[in-house]
Amino acid sequence: MGGYLHVSQPTVVIDLFQQLQRASLKIGVATILSALSSVGDLGNVLGGESLHGYCIKIGFCLDLNVVNVHTDYIEEQQLVLDAALGTALVDMYAKCGLLQKAIDVFDRMESKDVKSWTAMISGFGIHGQAKNAVELFHRMEEEGFRPNEVTFLTVLRCL
């Protein structure tokens, strides 16, 4: 699946993911991340929410700290987000046009890394919010995260 994602074939990734589901095969973190990235690339909000619901159904919330797409559920259950899956959700929501959901997920993430910050900065850029992107970049530095080359390029693209 990662190979298809790498060559920009998100519809193939989604099809393969659905085949794995139908076959009741065990689905791992890398597969979930590929599928989340693909629904984000396609701007498929319903597919993203469906995939996220599936993660909850099979227990990934407990094992990988995945959070439900619905902000109310997140708050009620006091769930904590894993950096990798949280970042994938932030990226997906931003690409799907759901910036506020991306912000909500980002804010709920207990552990963030440079990729998490960069994904949220990119989300602001996608939605034409350069000021918020730059402010988040400064906040990232204030919180002790060191930006990488991708972060700098992302901020520049936002301007």
CSV table of C-alpha atoms in Angstrom, one decimal:
chain,number,residue,atom,x,y,z
A,1,MET,CA,0.0,0.0,0.0
A,2,GLY,CA,2.8,2.4,0.8
A,3,GLY,CA,4.2,1.9,-2.7
A,4,TYR,CA,0.9,2.9,-4.3
A,5,LEU,CA,0.7,5.9,-2.0
A,6,HIS,CA,4.3,6.8,-2.9
A,7,VAL,CA,3.4,6.9,-6.6
A,8,SER,CA,0.3,9.0,-6.0
A,9,GLN,CA,-2.4,6.4,-6.4
A,10,PRO,CA,-4.6,7.0,-3.4
A,11,THR,CA,-7.7,5.4,-4.9
A,12,VAL,CA,-5.7,2.1,-5.2
A,13,VAL,CA,-4.7,2.4,-1.5
A,14,ILE,CA,-8.3,2.9,-0.5
A,15,ASP,CA,-9.4,-0.1,-2.6
A,16,LEU,CA,-6.7,-2.3,-1.1
A,17,PHE,CA,-7.7,-1.2,2.4
A,18,GLN,CA,-11.3,-2.1,1.8
A,19,GLN,CA,-10.2,-5.5,0.5
A,20,LEU,CA,-8.3,-6.1,3.7
A,21,GLN,CA,-11.4,-5.1,5.7
A,22,ARG,CA,-13.6,-7.4,3.8
A,23,ALA,CA,-11.2,-10.3,4.2
A,24,SER,CA,-11.1,-9.6,7.9
A,25,LEU,CA,-7.3,-9.5,7.9
A,26,LYS,CA,-5.4,-7.8,10.7
A,27,ILE,CA,-4.6,-4.2,9.7
A,28,GLY,CA,-1.5,-2.5,11.2
A,29,VAL,CA,-0.5,1.0,11.8
A,30,ALA,CA,1.3,1.5,8.5
A,31,THR,CA,-1.8,0.5,6.6
A,32,ILE,CA,-4.0,2.8,8.7
A,33,LEU,CA,-1.6,5.7,8.0
A,34,SER,CA,-1.5,5.0,4.3
A,35,ALA,CA,-5.3,4.9,4.2
A,36,LEU,CA,-5.7,8.1,6.2
A,37,SER,CA,-3.2,9.9,4.0
A,38,SER,CA,-5.1,8.6,0.9
A,39,VAL,CA,-8.5,9.8,2.0
A,40,GLY,CA,-6.8,13.2,2.8
A,41,ASP,CA,-5.3,13.4,-0.7
A,42,LEU,CA,-8.7,12.6,-2.2
A,43,GLY,CA,-10.4,15.1,0.0
A,44,ASN,CA,-12.8,12.3,1.1
A,45,VAL,CA,-14.3,13.5,4.3
A,46,LEU,CA,-16.8,10.6,4.6
A,47,GLY,CA,-14.1,8.1,3.9
A,48,GLY,CA,-11.9,9.6,6.6
A,49,GLU,CA,-14.7,9.5,9.1
A,50,SER,CA,-15.5,6.0,8.1
A,51,LEU,CA,-11.9,4.9,8.4
A,52,HIS,CA,-11.6,6.6,11.8
A,53,GLY,CA,-14.8,4.8,13.0
A,54,TYR,CA,-13.3,1.5,11.9
A,55,CYS,CA,-10.2,2.3,14.0
A,56,ILE,CA,-12.3,2.8,17.0
A,57,LYS,CA,-14.4,-0.3,16.3
A,58,ILE,CA,-11.4,-2.6,16.1
A,59,GLY,CA,-9.8,-1.1,19.3
A,60,PHE,CA,-7.1,1.0,17.8
A,61,CYS,CA,-8.2,3.8,20.1
A,62,LEU,CA,-7.0,1.8,23.1
A,63,ASP,CA,-3.9,0.4,21.5
A,64,LEU,CA,-2.7,3.3,19.5
A,65,ASN,CA,-4.5,6.2,21.2
A,66,VAL,CA,-6.5,7.0,18.1
A,67,VAL,CA,-9.3,9.5,18.6
A,68,ASN,CA,-12.8,9.7,17.2
A,69,VAL,CA,-13.3,12.3,14.5
A,70,HIS,CA,-16.1,13.9,16.6
A,71,THR,CA,-14.7,16.5,18.9
A,72,ASP,CA,-17.4,15.8,21.5
A,73,TYR,CA,-16.4,12.1,21.7
A,74,ILE,CA,-12.8,13.1,22.1
A,75,GLU,CA,-13.6,15.3,25.1
A,76,GLU,CA,-16.1,12.9,26.7
A,77,GLN,CA,-13.7,9.9,26.6
A,78,GLN,CA,-10.6,11.9,27.5
A,79,LEU,CA,-8.6,10.1,24.8
A,80,VAL,CA,-5.0,10.9,24.1
A,81,LEU,CA,-3.6,11.0,20.5
A,82,ASP,CA,-0.5,9.2,19.3
A,83,ALA,CA,1.9,11.6,17.4
A,84,ALA,CA,1.9,9.6,14.1
A,85,LEU,CA,-1.9,9.0,13.9
A,86,GLY,CA,-2.7,12.4,15.2
A,87,THR,CA,-0.5,14.0,12.5
A,88,ALA,CA,-2.2,11.8,9.8
A,89,LEU,CA,-5.6,13.0,11.1
A,90,VAL,CA,-4.5,16.7,11.1
A,91,ASP,CA,-3.2,16.3,7.6
A,92,MET,CA,-6.3,14.5,6.4
A,93,TYR,CA,-8.8,17.0,7.9
A,94,ALA,CA,-6.8,20.0,6.6
A,95,LYS,CA,-6.8,18.5,3.1
A,96,CYS,CA,-10.5,17.7,3.3
A,97,GLY,CA,-11.3,21.3,4.1
A,98,LEU,CA,-12.1,20.7,7.8
A,99,LEU,CA,-9.5,23.1,9.3
A,100,GLN,CA,-11.3,23.4,12.7
A,101,LYS,CA,-11.3,19.6,13.1
A,102,ALA,CA,-7.5,19.6,12.2
A,103,ILE,CA,-7.0,22.3,14.9
A,104,ASP,CA,-9.0,20.3,17.4
A,105,VAL,CA,-7.0,17.1,16.8
A,106,PHE,CA,-3.7,19.0,17.0
A,107,ASP,CA,-4.7,20.7,20.2
A,108,ARG,CA,-5.7,17.4,21.8
A,109,MET,CA,-2.4,15.7,20.8
A,110,GLU,CA,-0.5,15.0,24.0
A,111,SER,CA,2.7,14.2,22.2
A,112,LYS,CA,3.7,16.2,19.1
A,113,ASP,CA,6.8,16.0,16.9
A,114,VAL,CA,8.1,18.3,14.2
A,115,LYS,CA,5.9,16.5,11.6
A,116,SER,CA,2.8,17.3,13.7
A,117,TRP,CA,3.7,21.0,13.9
A,118,THR,CA,4.5,21.0,10.1
A,119,ALA,CA,1.2,19.3,9.2
A,120,MET,CA,-0.8,21.9,11.2
A,121,ILE,CA,1.3,24.8,9.7
A,122,SER,CA,0.6,23.3,6.3
A,123,GLY,CA,-3.1,23.1,7.1
A,124,PHE,CA,-3.2,26.8,7.8
A,125,GLY,CA,-1.4,27.5,4.6
A,126,ILE,CA,-3.8,25.3,2.6
A,127,HIS,CA,-6.6,27.5,3.9
A,128,GLY,CA,-4.9,30.8,3.2
A,129,GLN,CA,-4.2,31.6,6.8
A,130,ALA,CA,-0.5,32.7,6.5
A,131,LYS,CA,-0.7,34.7,9.8
A,132,ASN,CA,-1.8,31.7,11.8
A,133,ALA,CA,0.8,29.5,10.1
A,134,VAL,CA,3.6,31.9,11.1
A,135,GLU,CA,2.2,32.3,14.6
A,136,LEU,CA,2.2,28.5,15.0
A,137,PHE,CA,5.7,28.3,13.7
A,138,HIS,CA,6.8,30.7,16.4
A,139,ARG,CA,4.9,28.8,19.0
A,140,MET,CA,6.6,25.6,17.8
A,141,GLU,CA,10.0,27.2,18.5
A,142,GLU,CA,8.9,28.6,21.8
A,143,GLU,CA,7.8,25.1,22.9
A,144,GLY,CA,11.3,23.7,22.1
A,145,PHE,CA,10.7,22.0,18.8
A,146,ARG,CA,13.4,22.5,16.2
A,147,PRO,CA,12.0,23.1,12.6
A,148,ASN,CA,13.4,21.0,9.8
A,149,GLU,CA,13.8,21.8,6.1
A,150,VAL,CA,10.3,20.7,5.4
A,151,THR,CA,8.9,23.0,8.1
A,152,PHE,CA,10.8,26.0,6.6
A,153,LEU,CA,9.6,25.2,3.1
A,154,THR,CA,6.0,24.8,4.4
A,155,VAL,CA,6.1,28.2,6.1
A,156,LEU,CA,7.5,29.8,3.0
A,157,ARG,CA,4.7,28.3,0.9
A,158,CYS,CA,2.2,29.8,3.3
A,159,LEU,CA,3.4,33.3,2.6
